[in-house]
mmCIF file of C-alpha atoms and ligand atoms in Angstrom:
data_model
loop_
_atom_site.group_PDB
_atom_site.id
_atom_site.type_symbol
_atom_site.label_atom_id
_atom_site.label_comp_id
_atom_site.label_asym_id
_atom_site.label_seq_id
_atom_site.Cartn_x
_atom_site.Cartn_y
_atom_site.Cartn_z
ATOM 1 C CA UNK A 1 0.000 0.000 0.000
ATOM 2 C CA UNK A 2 3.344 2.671 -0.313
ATOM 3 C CA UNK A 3 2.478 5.744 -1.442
ATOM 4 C CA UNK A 4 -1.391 5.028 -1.511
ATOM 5 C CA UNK A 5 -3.558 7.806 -0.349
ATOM 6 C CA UNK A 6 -6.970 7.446 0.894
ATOM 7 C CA UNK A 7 -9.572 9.914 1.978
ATOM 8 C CA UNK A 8 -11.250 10.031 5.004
ATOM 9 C CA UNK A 9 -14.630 10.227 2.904
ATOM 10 C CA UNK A 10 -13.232 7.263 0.866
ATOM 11 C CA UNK A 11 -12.991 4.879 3.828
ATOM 12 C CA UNK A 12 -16.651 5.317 4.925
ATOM 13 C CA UNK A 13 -18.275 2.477 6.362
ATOM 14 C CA UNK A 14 -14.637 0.267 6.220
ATOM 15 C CA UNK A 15 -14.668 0.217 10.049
ATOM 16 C CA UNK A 16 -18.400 -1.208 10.452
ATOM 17 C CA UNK A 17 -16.955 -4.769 9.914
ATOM 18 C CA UNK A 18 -13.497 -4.226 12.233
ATOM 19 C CA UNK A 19 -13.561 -6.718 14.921
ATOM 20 C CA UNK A 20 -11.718 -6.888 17.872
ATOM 21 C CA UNK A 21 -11.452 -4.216 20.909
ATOM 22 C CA UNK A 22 -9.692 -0.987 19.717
ATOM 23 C CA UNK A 23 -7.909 0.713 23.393
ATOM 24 C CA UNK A 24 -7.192 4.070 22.764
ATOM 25 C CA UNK A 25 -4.555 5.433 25.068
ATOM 26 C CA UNK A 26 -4.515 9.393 25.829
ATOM 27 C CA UNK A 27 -8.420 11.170 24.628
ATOM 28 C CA UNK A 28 -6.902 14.445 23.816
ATOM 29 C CA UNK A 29 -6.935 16.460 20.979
ATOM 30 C CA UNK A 30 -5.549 13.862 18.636
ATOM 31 C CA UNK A 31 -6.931 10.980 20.004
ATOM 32 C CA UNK A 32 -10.355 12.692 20.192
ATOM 33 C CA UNK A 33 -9.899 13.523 16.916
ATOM 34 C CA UNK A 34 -9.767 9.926 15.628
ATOM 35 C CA UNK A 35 -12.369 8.802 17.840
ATOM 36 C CA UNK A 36 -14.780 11.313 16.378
ATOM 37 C CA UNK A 37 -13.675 9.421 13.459
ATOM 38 C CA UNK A 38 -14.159 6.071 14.592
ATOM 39 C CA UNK A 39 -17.424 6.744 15.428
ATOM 40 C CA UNK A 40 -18.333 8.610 12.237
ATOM 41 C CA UNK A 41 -17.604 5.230 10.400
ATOM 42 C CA UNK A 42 -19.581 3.267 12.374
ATOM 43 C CA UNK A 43 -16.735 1.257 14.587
ATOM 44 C CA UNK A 44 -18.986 -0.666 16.942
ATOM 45 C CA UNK A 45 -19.051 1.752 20.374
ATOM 46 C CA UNK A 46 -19.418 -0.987 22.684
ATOM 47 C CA UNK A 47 -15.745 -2.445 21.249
ATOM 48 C CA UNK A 48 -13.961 0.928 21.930
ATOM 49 C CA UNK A 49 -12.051 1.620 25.120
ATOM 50 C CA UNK A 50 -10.533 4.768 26.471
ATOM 51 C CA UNK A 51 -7.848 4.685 29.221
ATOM 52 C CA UNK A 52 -7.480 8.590 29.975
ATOM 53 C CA UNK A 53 -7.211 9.767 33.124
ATOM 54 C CA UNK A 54 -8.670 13.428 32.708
ATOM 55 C CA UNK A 55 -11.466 12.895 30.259
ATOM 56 C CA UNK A 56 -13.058 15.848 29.018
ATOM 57 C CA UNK A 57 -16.738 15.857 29.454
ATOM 58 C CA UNK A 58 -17.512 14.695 25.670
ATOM 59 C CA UNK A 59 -15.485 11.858 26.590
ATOM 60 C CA UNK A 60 -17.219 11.194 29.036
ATOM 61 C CA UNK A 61 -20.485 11.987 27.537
ATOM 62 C CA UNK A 62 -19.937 8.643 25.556
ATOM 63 C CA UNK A 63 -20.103 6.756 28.158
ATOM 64 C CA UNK A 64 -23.520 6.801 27.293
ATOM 65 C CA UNK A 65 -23.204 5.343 23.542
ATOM 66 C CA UNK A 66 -21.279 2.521 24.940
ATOM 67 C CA UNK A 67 -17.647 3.344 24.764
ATOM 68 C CA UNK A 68 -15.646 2.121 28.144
ATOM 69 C CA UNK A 69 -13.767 4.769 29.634
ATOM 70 C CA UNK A 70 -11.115 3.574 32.511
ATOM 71 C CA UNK A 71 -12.014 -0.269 32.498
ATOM 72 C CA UNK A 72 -10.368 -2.132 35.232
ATOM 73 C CA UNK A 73 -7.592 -4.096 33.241
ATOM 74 C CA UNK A 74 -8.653 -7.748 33.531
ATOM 75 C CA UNK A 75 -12.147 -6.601 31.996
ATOM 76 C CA UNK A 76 -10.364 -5.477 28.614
ATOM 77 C CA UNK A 77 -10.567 -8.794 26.359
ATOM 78 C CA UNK A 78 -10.115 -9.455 22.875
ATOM 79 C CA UNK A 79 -7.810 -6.421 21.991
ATOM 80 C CA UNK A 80 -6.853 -5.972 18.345
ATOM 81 C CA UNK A 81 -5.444 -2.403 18.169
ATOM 82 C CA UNK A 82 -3.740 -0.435 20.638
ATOM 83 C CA UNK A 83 -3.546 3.069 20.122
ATOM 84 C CA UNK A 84 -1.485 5.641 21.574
ATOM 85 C CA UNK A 85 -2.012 9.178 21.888
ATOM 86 C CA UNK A 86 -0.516 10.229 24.984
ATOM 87 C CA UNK A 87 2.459 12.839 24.648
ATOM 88 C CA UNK A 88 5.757 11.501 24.365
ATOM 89 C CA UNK A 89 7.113 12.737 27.633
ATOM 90 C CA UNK A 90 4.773 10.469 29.288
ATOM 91 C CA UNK A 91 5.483 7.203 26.830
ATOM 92 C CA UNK A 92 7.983 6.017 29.486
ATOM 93 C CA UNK A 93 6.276 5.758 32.535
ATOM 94 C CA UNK A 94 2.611 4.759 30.956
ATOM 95 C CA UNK A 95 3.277 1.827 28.101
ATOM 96 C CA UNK A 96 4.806 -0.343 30.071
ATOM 97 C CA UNK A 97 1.436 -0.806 31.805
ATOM 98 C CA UNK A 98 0.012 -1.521 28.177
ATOM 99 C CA UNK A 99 2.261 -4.589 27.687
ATOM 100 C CA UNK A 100 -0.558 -6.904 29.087
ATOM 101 C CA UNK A 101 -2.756 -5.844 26.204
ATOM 102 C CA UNK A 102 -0.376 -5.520 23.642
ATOM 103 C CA UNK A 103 1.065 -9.478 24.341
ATOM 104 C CA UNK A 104 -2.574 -11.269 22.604
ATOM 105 C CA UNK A 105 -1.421 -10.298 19.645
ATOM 106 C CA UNK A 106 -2.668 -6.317 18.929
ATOM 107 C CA UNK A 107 -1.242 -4.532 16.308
ATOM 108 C CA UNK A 108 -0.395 -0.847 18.261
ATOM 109 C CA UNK A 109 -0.394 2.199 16.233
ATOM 110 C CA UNK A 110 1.417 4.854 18.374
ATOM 111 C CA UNK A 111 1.178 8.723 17.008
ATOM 112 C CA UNK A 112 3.999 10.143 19.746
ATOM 113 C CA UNK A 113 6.216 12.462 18.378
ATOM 114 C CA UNK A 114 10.026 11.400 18.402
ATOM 115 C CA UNK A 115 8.773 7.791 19.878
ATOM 116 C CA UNK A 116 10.735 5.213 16.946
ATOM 117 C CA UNK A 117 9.756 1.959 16.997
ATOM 118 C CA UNK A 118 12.969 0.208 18.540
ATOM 119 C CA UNK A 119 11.883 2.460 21.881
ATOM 120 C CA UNK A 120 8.015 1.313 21.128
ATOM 121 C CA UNK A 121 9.167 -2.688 20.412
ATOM 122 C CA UNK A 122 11.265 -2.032 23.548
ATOM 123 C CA UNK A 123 8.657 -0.810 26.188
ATOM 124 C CA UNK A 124 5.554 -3.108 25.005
ATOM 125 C CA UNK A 125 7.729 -5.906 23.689
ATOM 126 C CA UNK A 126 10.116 -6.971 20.385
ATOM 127 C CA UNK A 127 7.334 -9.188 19.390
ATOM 128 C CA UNK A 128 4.435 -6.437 19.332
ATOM 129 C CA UNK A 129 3.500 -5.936 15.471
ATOM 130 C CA UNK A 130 3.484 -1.640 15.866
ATOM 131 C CA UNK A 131 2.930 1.288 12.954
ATOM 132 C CA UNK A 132 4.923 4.194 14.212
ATOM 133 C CA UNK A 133 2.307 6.941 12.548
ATOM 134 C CA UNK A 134 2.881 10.984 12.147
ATOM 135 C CA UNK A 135 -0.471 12.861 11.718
ATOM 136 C CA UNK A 136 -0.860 16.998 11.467
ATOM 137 C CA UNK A 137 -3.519 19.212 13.007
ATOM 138 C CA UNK A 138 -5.990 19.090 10.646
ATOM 139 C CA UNK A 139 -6.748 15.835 11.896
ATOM 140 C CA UNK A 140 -9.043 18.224 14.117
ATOM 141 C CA UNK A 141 -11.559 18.369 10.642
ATOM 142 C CA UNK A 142 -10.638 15.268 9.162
ATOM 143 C CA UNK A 143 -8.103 16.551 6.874
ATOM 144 C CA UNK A 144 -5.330 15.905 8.014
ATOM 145 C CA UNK A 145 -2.198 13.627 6.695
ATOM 146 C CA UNK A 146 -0.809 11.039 8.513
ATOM 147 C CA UNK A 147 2.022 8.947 6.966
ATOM 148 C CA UNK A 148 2.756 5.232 8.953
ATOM 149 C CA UNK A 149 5.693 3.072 9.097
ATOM 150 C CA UNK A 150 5.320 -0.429 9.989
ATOM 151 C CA UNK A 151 7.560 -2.586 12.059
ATOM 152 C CA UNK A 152 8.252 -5.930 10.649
ATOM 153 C CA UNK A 153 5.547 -8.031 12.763
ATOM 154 C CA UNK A 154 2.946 -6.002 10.656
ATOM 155 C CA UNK A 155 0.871 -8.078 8.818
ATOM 156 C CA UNK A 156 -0.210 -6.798 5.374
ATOM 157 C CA UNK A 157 -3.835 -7.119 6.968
ATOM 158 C CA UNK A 158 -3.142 -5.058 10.002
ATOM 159 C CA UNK A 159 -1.113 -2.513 8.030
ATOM 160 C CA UNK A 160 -5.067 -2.581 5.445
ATOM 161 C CA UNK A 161 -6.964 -1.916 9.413
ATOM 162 C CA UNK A 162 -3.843 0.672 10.294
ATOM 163 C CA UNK A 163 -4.327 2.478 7.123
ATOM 164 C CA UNK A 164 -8.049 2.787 7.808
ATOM 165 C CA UNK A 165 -8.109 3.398 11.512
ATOM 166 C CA UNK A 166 -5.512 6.791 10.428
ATOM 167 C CA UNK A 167 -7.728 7.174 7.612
ATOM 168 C CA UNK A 168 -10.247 8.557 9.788
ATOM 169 C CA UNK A 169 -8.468 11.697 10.437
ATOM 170 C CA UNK A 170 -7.137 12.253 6.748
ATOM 171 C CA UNK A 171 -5.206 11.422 3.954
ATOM 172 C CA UNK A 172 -2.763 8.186 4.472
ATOM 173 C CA UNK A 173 1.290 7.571 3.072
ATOM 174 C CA UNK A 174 2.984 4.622 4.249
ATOM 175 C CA UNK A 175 7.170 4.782 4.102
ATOM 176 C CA UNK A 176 9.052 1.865 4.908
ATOM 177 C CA UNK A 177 12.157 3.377 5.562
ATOM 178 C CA UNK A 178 11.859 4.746 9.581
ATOM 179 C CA UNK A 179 14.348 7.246 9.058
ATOM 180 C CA UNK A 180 11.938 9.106 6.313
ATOM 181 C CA UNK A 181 9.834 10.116 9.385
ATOM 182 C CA UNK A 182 12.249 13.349 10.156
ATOM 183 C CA UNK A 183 11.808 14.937 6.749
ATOM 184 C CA UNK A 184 7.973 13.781 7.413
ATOM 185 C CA UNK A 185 7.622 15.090 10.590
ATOM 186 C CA UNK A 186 9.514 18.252 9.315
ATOM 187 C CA UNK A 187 7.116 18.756 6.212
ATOM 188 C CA UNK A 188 3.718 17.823 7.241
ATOM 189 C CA UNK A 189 3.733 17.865 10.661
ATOM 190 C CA UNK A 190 4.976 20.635 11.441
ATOM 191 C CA UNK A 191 3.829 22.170 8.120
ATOM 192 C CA UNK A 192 -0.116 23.662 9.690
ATOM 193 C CA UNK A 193 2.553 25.813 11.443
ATOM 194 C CA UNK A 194 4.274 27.406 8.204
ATOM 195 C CA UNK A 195 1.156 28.056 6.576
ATOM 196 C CA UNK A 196 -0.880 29.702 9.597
ATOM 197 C CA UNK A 197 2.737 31.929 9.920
ATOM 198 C CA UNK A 198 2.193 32.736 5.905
ATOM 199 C CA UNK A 199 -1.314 34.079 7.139
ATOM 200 C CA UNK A 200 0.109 36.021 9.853
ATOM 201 C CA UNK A 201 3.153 36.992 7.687
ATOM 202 C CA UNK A 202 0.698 38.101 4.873
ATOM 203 C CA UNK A 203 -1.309 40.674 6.952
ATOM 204 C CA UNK A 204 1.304 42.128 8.915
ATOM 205 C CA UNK A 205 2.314 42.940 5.563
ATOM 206 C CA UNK A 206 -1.206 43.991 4.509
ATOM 207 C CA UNK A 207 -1.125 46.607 7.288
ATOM 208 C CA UNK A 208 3.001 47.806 6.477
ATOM 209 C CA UNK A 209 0.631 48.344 2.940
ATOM 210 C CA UNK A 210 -1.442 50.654 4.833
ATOM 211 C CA UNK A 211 -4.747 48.279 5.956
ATOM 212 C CA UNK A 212 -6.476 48.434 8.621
ATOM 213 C CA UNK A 213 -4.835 45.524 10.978
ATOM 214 C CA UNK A 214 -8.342 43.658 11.355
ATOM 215 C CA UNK A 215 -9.113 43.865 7.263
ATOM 216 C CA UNK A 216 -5.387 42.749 6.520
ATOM 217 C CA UNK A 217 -5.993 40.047 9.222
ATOM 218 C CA UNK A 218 -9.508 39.200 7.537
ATOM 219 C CA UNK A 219 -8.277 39.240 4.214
ATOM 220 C CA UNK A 220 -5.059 37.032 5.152
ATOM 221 C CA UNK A 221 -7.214 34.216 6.793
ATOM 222 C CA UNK A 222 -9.361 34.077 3.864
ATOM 223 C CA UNK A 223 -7.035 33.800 1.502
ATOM 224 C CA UNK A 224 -4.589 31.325 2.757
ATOM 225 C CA UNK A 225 -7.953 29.567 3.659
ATOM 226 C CA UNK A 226 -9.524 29.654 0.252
ATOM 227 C CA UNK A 227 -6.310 28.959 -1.831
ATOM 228 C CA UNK A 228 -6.008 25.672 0.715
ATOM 229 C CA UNK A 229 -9.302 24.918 -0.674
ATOM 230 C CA UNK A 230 -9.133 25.480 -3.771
ATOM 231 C CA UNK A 231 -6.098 23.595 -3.659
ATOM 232 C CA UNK A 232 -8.206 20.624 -2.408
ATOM 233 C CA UNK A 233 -10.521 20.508 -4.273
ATOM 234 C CA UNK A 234 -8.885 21.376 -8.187
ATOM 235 C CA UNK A 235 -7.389 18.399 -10.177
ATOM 236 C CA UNK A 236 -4.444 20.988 -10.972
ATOM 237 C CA UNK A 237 -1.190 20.923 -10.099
ATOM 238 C CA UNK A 238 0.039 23.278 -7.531
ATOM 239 C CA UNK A 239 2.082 25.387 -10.183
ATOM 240 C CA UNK A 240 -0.718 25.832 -12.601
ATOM 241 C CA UNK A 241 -2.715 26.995 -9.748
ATOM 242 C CA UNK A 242 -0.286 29.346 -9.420
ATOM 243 C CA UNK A 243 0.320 30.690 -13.027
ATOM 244 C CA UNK A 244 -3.140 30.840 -13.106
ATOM 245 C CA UNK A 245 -2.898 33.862 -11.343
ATOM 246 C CA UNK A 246 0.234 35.242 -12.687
ATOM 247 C CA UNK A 247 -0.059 37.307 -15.918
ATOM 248 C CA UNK A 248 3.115 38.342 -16.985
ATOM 249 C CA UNK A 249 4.338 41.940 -15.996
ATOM 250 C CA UNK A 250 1.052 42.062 -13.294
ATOM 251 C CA UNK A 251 1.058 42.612 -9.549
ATOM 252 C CA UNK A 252 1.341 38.839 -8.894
ATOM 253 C CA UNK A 253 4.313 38.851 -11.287
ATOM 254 C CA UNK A 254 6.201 41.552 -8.815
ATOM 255 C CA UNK A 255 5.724 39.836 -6.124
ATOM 256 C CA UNK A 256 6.566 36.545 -6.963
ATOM 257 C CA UNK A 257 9.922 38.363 -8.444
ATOM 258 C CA UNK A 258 10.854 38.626 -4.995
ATOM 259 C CA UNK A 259 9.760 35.576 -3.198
ATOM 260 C CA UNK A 260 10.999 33.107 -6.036
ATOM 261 C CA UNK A 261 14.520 35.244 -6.227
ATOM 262 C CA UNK A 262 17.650 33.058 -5.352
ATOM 263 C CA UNK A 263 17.439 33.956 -1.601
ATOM 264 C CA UNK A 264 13.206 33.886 -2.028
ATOM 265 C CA UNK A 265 10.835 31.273 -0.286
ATOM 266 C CA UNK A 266 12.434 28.449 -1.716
ATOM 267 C CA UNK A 267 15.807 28.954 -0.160
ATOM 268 C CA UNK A 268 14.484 29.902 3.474
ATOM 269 C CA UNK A 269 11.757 26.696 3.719
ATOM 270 C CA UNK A 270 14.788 24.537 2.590
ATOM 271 C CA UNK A 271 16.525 25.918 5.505
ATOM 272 C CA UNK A 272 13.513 25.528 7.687
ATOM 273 C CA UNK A 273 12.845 22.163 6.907
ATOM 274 C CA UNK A 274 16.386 21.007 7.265
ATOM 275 C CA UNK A 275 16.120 22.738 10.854
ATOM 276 C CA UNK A 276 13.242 21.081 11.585
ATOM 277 C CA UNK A 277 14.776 17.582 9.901
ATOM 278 C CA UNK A 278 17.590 18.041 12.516
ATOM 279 C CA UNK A 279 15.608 18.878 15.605
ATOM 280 C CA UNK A 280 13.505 15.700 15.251
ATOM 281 C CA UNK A 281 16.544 13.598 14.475
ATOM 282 C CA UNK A 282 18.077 15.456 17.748
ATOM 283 C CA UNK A 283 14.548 14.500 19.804
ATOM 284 C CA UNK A 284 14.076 10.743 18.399
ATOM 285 C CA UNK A 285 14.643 7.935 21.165
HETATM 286 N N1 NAP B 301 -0.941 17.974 17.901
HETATM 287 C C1 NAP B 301 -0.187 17.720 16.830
HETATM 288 O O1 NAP B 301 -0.036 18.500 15.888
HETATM 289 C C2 NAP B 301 0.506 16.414 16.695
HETATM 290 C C3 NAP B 301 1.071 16.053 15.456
HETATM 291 C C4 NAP B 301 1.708 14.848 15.345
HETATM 292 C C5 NAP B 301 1.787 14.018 16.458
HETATM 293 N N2 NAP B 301 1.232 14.398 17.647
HETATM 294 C C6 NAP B 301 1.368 13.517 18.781
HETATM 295 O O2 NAP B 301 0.098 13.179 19.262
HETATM 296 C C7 NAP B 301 0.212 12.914 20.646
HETATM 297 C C8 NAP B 301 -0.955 13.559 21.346
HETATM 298 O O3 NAP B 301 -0.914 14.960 21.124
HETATM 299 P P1 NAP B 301 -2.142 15.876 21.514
HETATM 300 O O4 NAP B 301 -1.892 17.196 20.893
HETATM 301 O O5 NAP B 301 -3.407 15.148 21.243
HETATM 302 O O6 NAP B 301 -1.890 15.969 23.109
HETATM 303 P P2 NAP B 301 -2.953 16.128 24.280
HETATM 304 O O7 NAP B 301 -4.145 16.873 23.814
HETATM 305 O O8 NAP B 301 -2.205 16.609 25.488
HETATM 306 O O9 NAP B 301 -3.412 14.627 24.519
HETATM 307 C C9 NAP B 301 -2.697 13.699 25.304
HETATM 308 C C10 NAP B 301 -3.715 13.034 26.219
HETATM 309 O O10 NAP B 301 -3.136 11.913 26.896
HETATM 310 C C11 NAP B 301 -3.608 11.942 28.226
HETATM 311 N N3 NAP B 301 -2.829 11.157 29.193
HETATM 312 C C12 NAP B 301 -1.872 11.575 30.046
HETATM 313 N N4 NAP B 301 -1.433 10.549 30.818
HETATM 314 C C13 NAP B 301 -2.125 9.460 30.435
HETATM 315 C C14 NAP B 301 -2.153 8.099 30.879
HETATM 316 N N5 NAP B 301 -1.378 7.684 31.883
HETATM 317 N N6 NAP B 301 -2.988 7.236 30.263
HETATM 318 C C15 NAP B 301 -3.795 7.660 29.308
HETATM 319 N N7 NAP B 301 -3.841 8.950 28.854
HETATM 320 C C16 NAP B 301 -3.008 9.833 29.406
HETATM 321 C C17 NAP B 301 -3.597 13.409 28.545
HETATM 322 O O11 NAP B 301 -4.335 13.657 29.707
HETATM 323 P P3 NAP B 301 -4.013 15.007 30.571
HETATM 324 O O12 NAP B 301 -4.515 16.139 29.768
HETATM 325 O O13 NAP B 301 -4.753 14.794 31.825
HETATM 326 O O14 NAP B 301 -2.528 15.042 30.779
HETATM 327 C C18 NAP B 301 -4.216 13.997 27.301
HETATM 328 O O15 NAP B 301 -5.616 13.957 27.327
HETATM 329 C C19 NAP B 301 1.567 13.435 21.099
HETATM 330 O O16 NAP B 301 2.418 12.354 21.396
HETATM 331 C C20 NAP B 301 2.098 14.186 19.931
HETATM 332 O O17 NAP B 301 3.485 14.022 19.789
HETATM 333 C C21 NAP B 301 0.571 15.566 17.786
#
């Protein structure tokens, strides 16, 4: 499935027929994000568990639907997927506890920045069949990306129940090269951050221009937020998309002059990315 990408409306329905109990470890805003999803396509309530120790009251609230939050241990049976959203700094002293559930045979899908899979095979055991996954932000609307790497007790048919399981918050990539996950991590992770900064970056300039600051602000949201769209939804390629509002010797012309110059955009996000590349390379355990 490398390089396949699926749609979170694409995989509708695909988790009615998932068996098995699905634990999810950590309810916060990622992991409430995918359970939203979970329950939008129809994974059976009564087979989802939450282990979080500060649920928020809509976690709590579906309690009523059937989802088990905080289970004593010995009444969680029949676990197929393991999944862990809990932030990284408290990986070490919580999955140990998870080895019990991992050791029938679960396939875990952990989401922890900086978390590799030799730490993950390491703290719930070198036999546990775990996708190391990376998702982004806009896993809070169901599009986000999330790209997965496998460990080698992945089965192709867990890595088909992985991909849809993520696919609920997004797009999915699969790499099978671990290493790959710094340059990910660096790109789309960390990428909502560049392109909310391009907002901000676009109506400071907006006012410098002589806006009003809320209309530059207004006008800077929208546009980064339509373009995104647009983006979306067009079957054209990001440069034609582009040109298309380029005509030569025009405003869009002038500006581009100066942000694809030699030192332009292209130069600085290469620099950014490699920084960022580095920094998760310097934070990986
Ligand atoms: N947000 C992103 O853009 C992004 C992108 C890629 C990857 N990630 C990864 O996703 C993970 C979750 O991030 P997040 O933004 O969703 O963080 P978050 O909102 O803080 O969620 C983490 C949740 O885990 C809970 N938790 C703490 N100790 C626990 C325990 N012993 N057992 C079960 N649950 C426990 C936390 O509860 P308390 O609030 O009570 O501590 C919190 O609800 C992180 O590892 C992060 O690296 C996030």
């Amino acid at each position: 499935m490398t390089g396949e990408a699926m749609t979170a409306s694409s995989v509708t329905g695909l988790l009615q027929n998932v068996t098995g109990t699905l634990v999810l470890v950590g309810a916060g805003k990622m992991g409430g994000a995918m359970l939203d999803g979970w329950l939008r396509l129809g994974f059976t309530r009564e087979r989802i568990v939450i282990l979080e120790p500060h649920p928020s009251p809509a976690i709590k609230a579906l309690t009523t639907l059937g989802v088990r939050l905080n289970p004593p241990a010995n009444e969680i049976k029949d676990v197929a997927f393991i999944v862990i959203a809990i932030k990284p700094q408290e990986a070490a002293a919580v999955i140990p506890a998870l080895q019990p559930l991992a050791g029938s045979g679960a396939l875990a899908i952990s989401i922890m920045a900086g978390k590799t899979l030799a730490f993950l095979e390491r703290t719930l055991g070198a036999d546990t069949a775990i996708v190391r996954a990376m998702p982004n932000t806009p896993a809070a609307i169901g599009r986000g990306i999330t790209v997965g790497v496998p460990n080698a007790k992945v089965t192709s048919n867990q890595k088909t129940l992985a991909h849809r399981l993520l696919g609920a918050i997004g797009a999915v990539e699969w790499v099978e090269d671990e290493a790959l996950l710094d340059a990910v991590t660096a790109v789309s992770g960390s990428g909502p951050a560049y392109v909310f900064l391009l907002a901000e970056s676009l109506a400071r300039a907006g006012t410098a221009a002589g806006l009003p600051a809320d209309l530059a602000s207004r006008l800077a949201r929208a546009t980064v937020a339509g373009s995104g769209e647009l983006l979306h939804q067009s079957p054209l390629d990001v440069a034609t998309l582009r040109q298309n509002v380029t005509s030569r010797g025009g405003t869009t012309a002038a500006a581009l002059d100066v942000l694809m110059a030699p030192a332009g955009l292209d130069r600085l996000m290469e620099t950014a990315i490699a920084a960022a590349t580095k920094r998760s390379k310097e934070l990986a355990e």
